[in-house]
Coordinates of C-alpha atoms in Angstrom, one line a residue:
M1 CA 123.9 115.0 26.1
Y2 CA 124.3 111.3 26.2
Y3 CA 128.0 111.4 25.5
V4 CA 128.6 114.1 28.1
T5 CA 126.6 112.1 30.6
F6 CA 128.7 108.9 29.9
L7 CA 132.0 111.0 30.5
Y8 CA 130.5 112.7 33.6
L9 CA 129.7 109.4 35.0
G10 CA 133.1 107.8 34.0
I11 CA 135.0 110.5 35.8
L12 CA 132.9 110.3 38.9
S13 CA 133.2 106.5 39.0
Y14 CA 136.9 106.9 38.4
F15 CA 137.3 108.9 41.5
S16 CA 135.0 107.1 43.6
T17 CA 136.6 103.6 42.7
V18 CA 140.3 104.2 42.2
K19 CA 140.9 107.5 44.1
K20 CA 138.2 106.3 47.0
K21 CA 136.6 109.7 47.1
D22 CA 133.4 110.3 48.9
I23 CA 131.0 111.7 46.2
D24 CA 127.7 112.8 46.9
F25 CA 125.2 110.4 45.4
K26 CA 122.7 113.1 44.4
L27 CA 125.4 114.5 41.9
V28 CA 124.9 111.2 40.0
A29 CA 121.2 111.8 39.6
I30 CA 121.4 115.2 37.8
P31 CA 122.0 113.9 34.2
F32 CA 119.2 111.5 34.4
V33 CA 116.8 114.1 35.4
L34 CA 118.0 116.3 32.6
I35 CA 117.8 113.5 30.0
A36 CA 114.2 112.5 31.1
F37 CA 112.9 115.8 30.6
L38 CA 115.0 117.1 27.5
R39 CA 115.3 114.0 25.2
F40 CA 113.3 113.7 22.1
G41 CA 113.0 110.5 20.0
M42 CA 115.5 108.6 22.0
G43 CA 114.4 105.2 22.7
I44 CA 113.2 102.5 20.2
D45 CA 109.5 102.7 21.5
Y46 CA 109.4 106.6 22.1
F47 CA 107.0 107.2 19.3
S48 CA 105.0 104.1 19.6
Y49 CA 104.4 104.8 23.5
N50 CA 103.3 108.4 22.2
K51 CA 101.0 106.7 19.7
I52 CA 99.5 104.7 22.6
Y53 CA 99.1 107.8 24.8
D54 CA 97.4 109.8 22.1
S55 CA 95.0 107.0 21.5
F56 CA 93.2 107.9 24.7
N57 CA 90.6 110.8 24.5
P58 CA 90.4 113.3 27.5
S59 CA 86.7 113.8 26.6
L60 CA 85.8 110.2 27.2
S61 CA 85.1 108.5 30.4
V62 CA 87.8 106.3 32.1
I63 CA 85.7 103.2 31.2
Q64 CA 85.2 104.2 27.7
N65 CA 89.1 104.8 27.5
L66 CA 89.8 101.5 28.9
N67 CA 88.0 99.8 26.1
R68 CA 90.8 101.4 23.8
S69 CA 94.1 99.7 23.3
T70 CA 93.1 96.5 25.1
N71 CA 96.1 94.7 23.9
I72 CA 98.0 96.9 26.4
E73 CA 97.9 95.7 30.2
F74 CA 95.5 97.3 32.3
I75 CA 97.4 99.3 34.9
F76 CA 99.5 100.9 32.1
R77 CA 96.5 101.9 30.2
L78 CA 95.0 103.2 33.5
L79 CA 98.1 105.4 34.0
N80 CA 98.0 106.7 30.5
I81 CA 94.2 107.5 31.0
V82 CA 94.9 109.3 34.3
F83 CA 97.5 111.4 32.8
V84 CA 95.5 112.0 29.7
K85 CA 92.3 113.2 31.6
L86 CA 94.6 115.5 33.4
R87 CA 95.7 117.0 30.0
V88 CA 99.3 116.2 30.9
P89 CA 101.4 116.2 27.5
Y90 CA 102.9 112.9 26.5
H91 CA 106.6 114.1 27.0
I92 CA 105.8 114.9 30.7
F93 CA 104.0 111.6 31.2
S94 CA 107.0 109.8 29.7
S95 CA 109.5 111.7 31.7
L96 CA 108.0 111.0 34.9
F97 CA 107.7 107.2 34.1
T98 CA 111.2 107.3 33.2
L99 CA 112.3 108.9 36.4
L100 CA 110.0 106.4 38.3
I101 CA 112.2 103.5 36.6
T102 CA 115.4 105.3 37.5
Y103 CA 114.3 105.8 41.1
F104 CA 114.1 102.1 41.7
V105 CA 117.3 101.5 40.2
F106 CA 119.0 104.2 42.6
K107 CA 117.2 102.6 45.4
L108 CA 118.3 99.2 44.8
V109 CA 121.9 100.5 44.2
N110 CA 121.7 102.5 47.5
E111 CA 121.0 99.5 49.5
K112 CA 123.1 96.8 47.8
S113 CA 126.1 98.3 46.2
D114 CA 129.7 98.6 47.5
N115 CA 130.4 101.4 45.1
R116 CA 127.2 103.2 44.1
I117 CA 128.9 105.5 41.7
M118 CA 130.4 102.6 39.7
S119 CA 126.9 100.7 39.8
I120 CA 125.3 103.8 38.2
F121 CA 127.9 104.0 35.6
I122 CA 127.4 100.5 34.5
F123 CA 123.7 100.9 34.7
Y124 CA 123.9 103.8 32.2
G125 CA 126.4 102.0 29.8
L126 CA 124.4 98.5 29.8
L127 CA 120.9 99.0 30.5
Y128 CA 119.7 102.7 30.4
F129 CA 118.9 103.3 26.9
Y130 CA 116.6 100.4 26.2
W131 CA 115.3 99.4 29.7
N132 CA 114.7 103.0 30.8
L133 CA 114.1 105.2 27.6
S134 CA 112.2 102.7 25.5
A135 CA 110.6 99.9 27.2
L136 CA 108.8 101.6 29.6
R137 CA 106.4 98.9 30.8
Q138 CA 109.1 96.1 31.3
G139 CA 111.4 98.6 32.4
L140 CA 109.3 99.3 35.4
V141 CA 108.3 95.8 36.0
L142 CA 112.1 95.1 35.8
T143 CA 113.1 97.4 38.5
V144 CA 110.3 97.1 40.8
M145 CA 110.4 93.4 40.8
I146 CA 114.0 93.0 41.2
Y147 CA 114.1 95.4 44.1
V148 CA 111.3 93.7 45.9
F149 CA 112.7 90.3 45.4
M150 CA 116.3 91.1 46.3
S151 CA 115.6 93.4 49.1
D152 CA 115.0 92.2 52.6
R153 CA 112.2 94.5 53.2
Y154 CA 109.3 92.4 52.0
D155 CA 107.8 89.1 53.1
N156 CA 106.4 86.5 50.6
V157 CA 102.8 87.8 50.9
E158 CA 103.9 91.2 49.8
K159 CA 106.0 89.9 47.0
F160 CA 103.1 88.0 45.9
I161 CA 100.7 90.9 45.9
I162 CA 103.4 93.2 44.0
T163 CA 103.9 90.3 41.5
I164 CA 100.1 90.4 40.7
L165 CA 100.1 94.2 40.4
M166 CA 103.2 94.0 38.0
I167 CA 101.6 91.6 35.9
F168 CA 99.1 94.3 35.0
V169 CA 101.9 96.5 33.9
H170 CA 103.6 93.8 31.9
K171 CA 103.4 90.2 31.7
S172 CA 107.0 89.6 32.1
A173 CA 106.6 90.1 35.8
I174 CA 105.8 86.4 36.2
I175 CA 109.4 85.5 35.4
V176 CA 110.9 86.9 38.5
P177 CA 109.1 84.5 41.0
F178 CA 110.0 81.7 38.8
F179 CA 113.8 82.3 38.9
Y180 CA 113.7 83.5 42.5
F181 CA 112.2 80.0 43.4
L182 CA 115.0 78.4 41.4
S183 CA 117.6 80.1 43.1
Q184 CA 116.3 79.5 46.5
L185 CA 115.6 75.5 45.7
F186 CA 118.7 74.3 47.2
N187 CA 122.3 75.3 48.2
W188 CA 123.9 76.4 44.8
N189 CA 127.6 76.7 44.5
K190 CA 129.8 77.3 41.5
K191 CA 130.3 73.6 40.5
Y192 CA 126.4 73.4 40.0
F193 CA 126.5 76.4 38.0
L194 CA 129.3 75.3 36.0
L195 CA 127.5 72.1 35.3
L196 CA 124.5 73.8 34.5
L197 CA 126.3 75.8 31.7
L198 CA 128.1 72.9 30.3
L199 CA 124.7 70.9 29.9
A200 CA 123.1 73.8 28.0
P201 CA 124.2 72.5 24.4
L202 CA 122.1 69.3 25.1
S203 CA 118.9 71.2 25.0
R204 CA 119.6 71.7 21.4
V205 CA 119.9 68.1 20.5
G206 CA 116.2 68.0 19.7
N207 CA 112.8 69.2 21.0
L208 CA 111.5 66.6 23.4
F209 CA 108.2 68.2 23.3
D210 CA 106.0 70.7 21.3
L211 CA 106.8 73.5 23.7
E212 CA 104.4 75.9 21.6
A213 CA 101.4 73.4 21.9
L214 CA 102.1 73.2 25.8
M215 CA 102.1 76.9 26.0
V216 CA 99.3 77.9 23.8
N217 CA 96.5 77.2 26.2
I218 CA 98.1 78.8 29.3
P219 CA 96.6 82.2 30.2
I220 CA 99.2 85.1 30.0
I221 CA 101.9 82.6 29.2
N222 CA 100.4 81.8 25.8
K223 CA 101.2 85.4 24.4
A224 CA 104.9 84.5 24.2
T225 CA 104.2 81.8 21.7
K226 CA 104.4 84.3 18.9
Y227 CA 108.2 84.7 19.8
L228 CA 108.9 80.8 19.9
E229 CA 111.4 80.1 17.2
Y230 CA 113.5 76.9 17.9
N231 CA 117.3 77.0 17.8
S232 CA 117.3 80.6 16.8
I233 CA 119.6 81.7 19.7
S234 CA 123.1 81.2 18.4
Y235 CA 125.9 80.7 21.0
F236 CA 128.2 82.7 18.9
S237 CA 125.9 85.9 18.6
L238 CA 127.0 89.1 20.5
P239 CA 124.3 88.7 23.1
A240 CA 125.3 85.1 23.8
L241 CA 128.9 85.8 24.0
L242 CA 128.3 88.6 26.2
R243 CA 126.3 86.7 28.6
L244 CA 128.7 83.9 28.7
F245 CA 131.7 86.3 29.4
F246 CA 129.8 87.8 32.4
I247 CA 128.8 84.1 33.5
I248 CA 132.6 83.1 33.5
I249 CA 133.5 86.1 35.3
L250 CA 130.9 85.5 38.0
I251 CA 131.7 81.7 38.6
F252 CA 135.3 82.5 38.7
H253 CA 134.8 85.0 41.4
Y254 CA 131.9 83.1 43.0
D255 CA 133.5 82.0 46.3
R256 CA 135.6 85.2 46.7
I257 CA 132.3 87.2 46.3
L258 CA 130.5 85.4 48.9
F259 CA 133.4 85.4 51.3
Y260 CA 133.7 89.1 50.9
R261 CA 129.7 89.6 50.8
K262 CA 127.7 86.7 52.2
D263 CA 124.4 88.9 51.9
L264 CA 125.0 88.8 48.1
K265 CA 124.3 85.2 47.7
K266 CA 120.8 85.8 46.7
I267 CA 121.7 88.3 44.1
L268 CA 124.5 86.3 42.9
N269 CA 122.5 82.8 42.4
F270 CA 119.6 84.8 40.8
S271 CA 121.8 86.3 38.2
L272 CA 123.7 83.4 37.3
I273 CA 120.7 81.2 37.0
T274 CA 118.8 83.5 34.7
L275 CA 122.0 84.3 32.6
I276 CA 122.6 80.6 32.0
F277 CA 119.0 79.9 31.3
Y278 CA 119.5 82.2 28.1
F279 CA 121.2 79.4 26.6
Y280 CA 118.5 76.6 27.2
L281 CA 115.5 78.8 25.6
P282 CA 114.8 77.3 22.3
T283 CA 113.2 80.7 21.4
S284 CA 113.8 84.0 19.4
M285 CA 116.4 86.1 20.8
L286 CA 113.9 88.7 21.7
I287 CA 112.2 86.7 24.2
G288 CA 115.5 85.1 25.3
T289 CA 116.8 88.7 26.0
R290 CA 113.4 89.8 27.8
T291 CA 113.4 86.7 29.8
T292 CA 117.0 86.6 31.2
I293 CA 117.3 90.5 31.4
F294 CA 116.4 90.5 35.3
G295 CA 119.8 88.4 36.0
Y296 CA 121.9 90.7 33.5
Y297 CA 120.4 93.8 35.4
L298 CA 122.0 92.5 38.6
L299 CA 125.5 92.9 37.2
I300 CA 125.3 96.6 38.4
I301 CA 125.5 95.3 41.8
L302 CA 128.1 92.4 41.1
I303 CA 130.6 94.2 39.2
P304 CA 131.5 96.9 41.5
T305 CA 132.0 94.0 44.0
I306 CA 134.3 92.1 41.9
I307 CA 136.3 95.2 41.4
N308 CA 136.6 95.6 45.1
L309 CA 138.1 92.1 45.3
Y310 CA 141.4 93.5 43.9
D311 CA 141.7 96.3 46.4
Y312 CA 144.6 94.8 48.0
Q313 CA 146.9 96.8 45.7
Y314 CA 146.6 100.1 43.8
I315 CA 147.5 98.7 40.6
T316 CA 145.4 95.6 40.6
K317 CA 142.5 97.9 41.7
L318 CA 143.3 100.3 38.8
L319 CA 143.6 97.4 36.2
S320 CA 140.4 95.9 37.2
Y321 CA 138.6 99.1 36.9
L322 CA 140.2 99.9 33.7
F323 CA 139.2 96.3 32.3
F324 CA 135.5 96.8 33.2
T325 CA 135.5 100.5 32.0
I326 CA 136.6 99.4 28.7
V327 CA 134.0 96.5 28.6
I328 CA 131.3 99.3 29.7
T329 CA 132.5 101.8 27.2
V330 CA 132.3 99.2 24.3
L331 CA 128.9 98.2 25.4
F332 CA 127.6 101.9 25.6
I333 CA 128.8 102.7 22.2
N334 CA 127.0 99.6 20.9
E335 CA 123.8 100.3 22.7
F336 CA 123.7 104.0 21.7
D337 CA 124.4 103.0 18.1
K338 CA 121.5 100.4 18.3
Q339 CA 119.1 102.7 19.8
A340 CA 119.9 105.3 17.0
R341 CA 119.4 102.7 14.3
R342 CA 116.3 101.2 15.6
S343 CA 114.7 104.6 16.4
G344 CA 115.2 105.3 12.8
Y345 CA 117.3 108.2 13.2
N346 CA 118.3 109.8 9.8
E347 CA 121.1 112.2 10.9
S348 CA 124.4 111.7 12.2
I349 CA 124.5 109.5 15.2
H350 CA 126.5 112.3 17.1
K351 CA 123.8 114.7 16.3
L352 CA 121.4 112.6 18.3
N353 CA 123.0 114.2 21.5
M354 CA 121.5 117.6 20.4
E355 CA 117.8 116.5 19.7
T356 CA 115.9 117.7 22.4
I357 CA 112.0 118.4 23.3
F358 CA 112.5 122.1 22.3
S359 CA 113.3 121.2 18.5
K360 CA 111.1 118.2 17.9
N361 CA 112.7 117.3 14.8
Y362 CA 110.0 114.5 13.5
N363 CA 111.4 114.6 10.1
H364 CA 114.9 113.3 11.5
F365 CA 113.4 109.9 12.1
S366 CA 112.3 107.6 9.7
N367 CA 110.5 105.5 12.3
G368 CA 107.0 104.7 11.1
Y369 CA 105.3 106.3 14.3
A370 CA 107.4 109.4 14.1
F371 CA 106.6 109.8 10.5
D372 CA 102.8 109.9 11.6
Y373 CA 103.5 112.9 13.7
N374 CA 105.7 114.5 10.9
V375 CA 102.8 114.1 8.3
Q376 CA 100.3 115.4 11.0
I377 CA 102.5 118.7 11.6
I378 CA 103.2 119.1 8.0
N379 CA 99.4 118.7 6.9
D380 CA 98.4 121.1 9.5
T381 CA 100.9 123.9 8.2
L382 CA 99.3 123.3 4.7
V383 CA 95.9 124.6 5.9
N384 CA 94.7 127.5 3.9
K385 CA 94.4 130.4 6.3
E386 CA 91.6 132.2 4.4
L387 CA 89.7 128.9 4.4
E388 CA 90.4 128.4 8.0
T389 CA 89.1 132.1 8.9
K390 CA 85.9 131.1 6.8
I391 CA 85.2 127.9 8.4
N392 CA 85.5 129.3 12.1
S393 CA 83.6 132.4 11.3
D394 CA 80.6 133.3 13.5
S395 CA 78.6 134.6 10.4
F396 CA 78.4 133.4 6.8
D397 CA 77.5 134.6 3.3
T398 CA 75.1 132.3 1.5
I399 CA 74.3 131.9 -2.2
S400 CA 70.6 132.5 -3.1
S401 CA 70.5 130.3 -6.2
I402 CA 71.9 126.9 -7.4
T403 CA 72.9 125.4 -10.6
D404 CA 73.3 121.9 -12.1
S405 CA 76.9 122.3 -12.5
N406 CA 77.4 122.1 -8.8
D407 CA 76.8 119.3 -6.4
Y408 CA 76.2 119.6 -2.5
F409 CA 77.3 118.0 0.7
S410 CA 76.9 118.4 4.4
V411 CA 79.7 119.8 6.4
Y412 CA 80.5 120.7 10.0
F413 CA 80.7 124.3 11.3
P414 CA 82.9 124.3 14.5
S415 CA 81.9 127.7 15.7
H416 CA 78.2 126.6 15.8
E417 CA 78.7 123.1 16.4
L418 CA 76.0 122.3 13.8
Y419 CA 76.0 121.1 10.1
G420 CA 75.3 123.1 7.1
V421 CA 75.5 122.6 3.2
I422 CA 78.0 123.9 0.8
N423 CA 78.6 123.2 -2.9
T424 CA 81.6 121.9 -4.9
D425 CA 83.0 125.5 -5.2
G426 CA 82.9 125.9 -1.3
K427 CA 80.3 128.4 -1.2
I428 CA 77.7 128.1 1.8
V429 CA 74.2 127.1 0.6
L430 CA 72.8 126.5 4.0
E431 CA 74.0 128.1 7.3
P432 CA 74.7 125.6 10.1
Q433 CA 71.2 124.4 11.5
F434 CA 71.3 120.6 11.6
E435 CA 72.3 118.5 14.6
E436 CA 73.6 115.7 12.4
R437 CA 75.1 115.6 9.1
V438 CA 72.2 115.3 6.4
T439 CA 71.8 113.2 3.5
I440 CA 71.8 115.1 0.1
I441 CA 70.6 113.6 -3.0
G442 CA 71.3 116.2 -5.9
P443 CA 69.6 119.4 -4.7
Y444 CA 67.3 117.6 -2.3
L445 CA 68.2 117.1 1.5
E446 CA 66.6 113.9 3.6
L447 CA 65.2 115.6 6.8
I448 CA 63.2 112.7 7.8
N449 CA 64.9 109.7 8.5
D450 CA 63.4 106.7 6.4
E451 CA 65.9 103.9 6.0
S452 CA 64.1 102.6 2.9
F453 CA 64.9 105.9 1.1
L454 CA 61.7 105.2 -1.0
S455 CA 58.7 107.1 0.7
D456 CA 57.5 110.3 -0.7
Y457 CA 57.7 113.5 1.0
T458 CA 60.8 112.9 3.1
Y459 CA 63.1 115.1 0.9
Y460 CA 63.2 118.9 0.7
H461 CA 64.8 121.2 -1.8
I462 CA 67.8 122.8 -0.5
L463 CA 66.3 126.4 -1.1
N464 CA 63.0 125.4 0.2
L465 CA 62.9 123.4 3.4
N466 CA 59.4 124.2 4.1
T467 CA 57.7 122.0 1.3
P468 CA 58.5 118.2 0.9
V469 CA 58.7 116.9 -2.8
P470 CA 57.6 113.6 -4.2
F471 CA 60.2 110.9 -4.3
G472 CA 60.0 110.9 -8.2
E473 CA 61.7 114.2 -8.3
V474 CA 64.6 113.0 -6.1
K475 CA 65.1 109.4 -7.7
K476 CA 66.6 110.9 -11.1
Y477 CA 69.5 112.1 -9.0
F478 CA 70.5 108.9 -7.5
I479 CA 74.0 107.6 -8.1
P480 CA 74.1 104.4 -9.9
Y481 CA 76.6 102.9 -7.3
N482 CA 77.3 103.9 -3.9
I483 CA 80.3 105.0 -2.2
D484 CA 81.3 101.4 -1.0
E485 CA 80.8 99.9 -4.4
R486 CA 83.0 102.6 -6.1
K487 CA 85.6 102.1 -3.4
G488 CA 85.7 98.3 -4.3
K489 CA 86.1 99.0 -8.1
L490 CA 89.9 99.5 -8.2
I491 CA 92.5 98.0 -10.5
S492 CA 96.1 97.8 -9.9
R493 CA 98.7 99.7 -12.0
Y494 CA 102.3 99.5 -12.2
D495 CA 105.5 101.6 -11.7
A496 CA 104.2 103.2 -8.5
E497 CA 107.7 103.7 -7.1
T498 CA 108.9 105.4 -10.4
K499 CA 106.1 107.8 -10.2
I500 CA 106.6 108.7 -6.6
K501 CA 110.4 109.7 -7.5
N502 CA 108.9 112.7 -9.7
M503 CA 106.8 113.9 -6.9
D504 CA 108.8 117.0 -5.6
F505 CA 106.1 117.9 -2.9
L506 CA 107.3 114.8 -0.8
E507 CA 110.5 116.6 0.1
I508 CA 108.6 118.5 2.8
Y509 CA 107.9 115.2 4.6
G510 CA 111.5 114.3 4.9
E511 CA 112.8 110.8 4.4
L512 CA 109.9 108.3 3.8
P513 CA 110.1 105.0 5.7
V514 CA 108.2 103.2 2.9
I515 CA 108.4 99.5 2.6
E516 CA 105.8 99.0 -0.3
Y517 CA 104.5 101.2 -3.1
E518 CA 101.0 100.5 -4.8
W519 CA 99.0 102.2 -7.5
F520 CA 95.3 101.9 -8.0
Q521 CA 93.1 103.3 -10.4
Y522 CA 89.4 103.9 -9.9
L523 CA 87.3 102.2 -12.5
D524 CA 85.4 104.3 -14.8
S525 CA 87.1 107.3 -13.4
N526 CA 90.1 109.3 -14.0
Y527 CA 91.2 109.3 -10.6
S528 CA 93.8 107.0 -9.0
V529 CA 95.7 106.6 -5.7
I530 CA 99.3 105.7 -4.8
R531 CA 99.6 103.8 -1.7
L532 CA 102.8 104.1 0.5
A533 CA 102.9 101.6 3.2
T534 CA 105.1 102.1 6.3
T535 CA 105.9 99.5 9.1
N536 CA 102.7 100.5 11.0
T537 CA 100.4 102.1 8.6
S538 CA 99.7 103.4 5.1
Y539 CA 99.4 106.7 3.3
Y540 CA 97.9 107.7 0.1
I541 CA 98.5 110.3 -2.7
L542 CA 95.5 111.5 -4.8
L543 CA 96.0 111.7 -8.6
K544 CA 93.7 112.8 -11.4
D545 CA 94.8 111.9 -15.0
D546 CA 97.9 110.5 -13.5
E547 CA 99.0 114.0 -12.2
V548 CA 99.0 115.0 -8.4
L549 CA 95.7 116.4 -7.6
V550 CA 96.4 117.7 -4.0
P551 CA 100.2 117.7 -2.9
K552 CA 99.5 116.2 0.5
L553 CA 99.6 112.7 2.1
Y554 CA 96.4 111.2 3.6
K555 CA 95.4 108.2 5.6
N556 CA 92.2 107.4 3.6
I557 CA 90.5 108.5 0.5
N558 CA 87.0 108.2 -0.6
L559 CA 85.1 109.3 -3.7
L560 CA 81.9 111.1 -2.4
N561 CA 79.5 111.4 -5.4
E562 CA 78.9 111.7 -9.2
N563 CA 80.7 115.0 -9.4
N564 CA 83.8 113.4 -7.8
I565 CA 83.9 115.3 -4.6
I566 CA 86.5 113.6 -2.5
R567 CA 86.8 113.2 1.2
A568 CA 90.5 112.6 2.2
H569 CA 91.4 111.9 5.9
Y570 CA 94.4 112.2 8.1
F571 CA 94.5 111.8 11.9
G572 CA 91.0 113.0 12.7
N573 CA 91.1 115.6 9.9
T574 CA 89.0 115.5 6.8
D575 CA 89.6 117.6 3.7
F576 CA 86.7 118.1 1.2
I577 CA 88.4 118.3 -2.3
N578 CA 86.5 119.2 -5.6
E579 CA 87.6 118.0 -9.1
E580 CA 89.8 121.0 -9.7
G581 CA 92.0 119.9 -6.6
E582 CA 90.7 122.6 -4.4
I583 CA 90.2 122.0 -0.7
V584 CA 86.7 123.5 -0.3
W585 CA 86.3 122.7 3.4
Y586 CA 87.9 120.6 6.2
E587 CA 86.9 119.2 9.4
N588 CA 88.8 118.2 12.5

């Protein structure tokens, strides 16, 4: 899909640039629409944005949802919430968002480019995979802000208002006015830009002031301090050399570009200032790239103009086209490979072209967020169908007697939307009848909420809810330590990774993106758990006597009472497990 699109755009650009054929601009849009709706997993942040989207609850109000994921900018959160409330799947939301970004790219190209087809070809090879398919928030800010500030349609008041709005999509919007102001500050020429580039190494001589200390108290900007890392941008890194290459190309053609297209002065100056500024940033490569990408982006307008400067002979035009096509091809291969690796794709990079929404192969990605979804899908397939039928039934068979060999706990009955009571064998003791989960001590239920737990006659026997019993009868069933205390009584063990290698059931989850293994033993118990830490979360495996009790990955595991009833959780689901390893009930 991605290779075919590159070849398709390359062929169209050849005919439009070298053969000077008039090609319908709409033909160029077709593959972008297909990719937006067909892709699956492509984009470093594809699954993390999926996680953000799923963090909002359609059943909650807009205000309640806005209080979630508060580290995400307000307008982006609001857009997510609107689509979630409309029950729109994440993939559709992501596709529409990607197309909105692409729309502004096409809009700028349509208004400013000498060769629209070539511009889109360059855009696809240089920018599309990261700034359209991955970084959705900054991708939208990038395209909207560049269009607004480089277009002649908007006055300063409108630019200011749009900037404020875009800040609430991604904070990087504030960068564009700064560089735009510099580009308009005085009458730039290529000598000034060359001098600015040559002076850049002097910024590395020493830190004249503590930039981090200066920024930390400035609202919005202070979020960038976590990226500060002095002298971390190497002049000989690929991103630096690439920017240097394009800076030299632009400076060399500076006068000729403005002679040919005076209206591009604003775009040319803005692009050069931001590209050169990359070498002045005493920060990490990440913030350097995100800060200067705005000028890099404008190469999709400037390169076709440079190619057209060699239009005086067929051979010169062909050679200039071939030169930039080779550059774009190399960058496309690098970008595609980088996206595949950073997405955690486990299969052949070429197979990524065939990954679509129709297959949803989560296990092909070792990305931590993708693995979360894969665990959820696998765990859902492991549900016992007979138990599922029992839990969702409208009528129930209850037992008429109880024994000391069992313990009891309150569980939710989804068909009645009420709570009932079951025993450790999974048999129903009390049909659903309680509005809330009830506290159970031995065979007694607390039906009157008394926080002290000491008053007489607040407890009732499970089989006789009409007569309260004295507290003395209940007291003998109290556990000597509560759940939280037991959770804290853990001791570390060794060889967790070795133990994991012998667990065949893990194969159903695919490749594990685990960065750390830990083994913990419950004190005074034959239960233990192995923790598998990924880049963004942890999973647990439950063991008894050092053998896997339930062949399943969980997000959290709690011992519940003295008979070792276990509650194991994953993504809003809870399994109730007895000491034989049987899942006797589940809630979701």
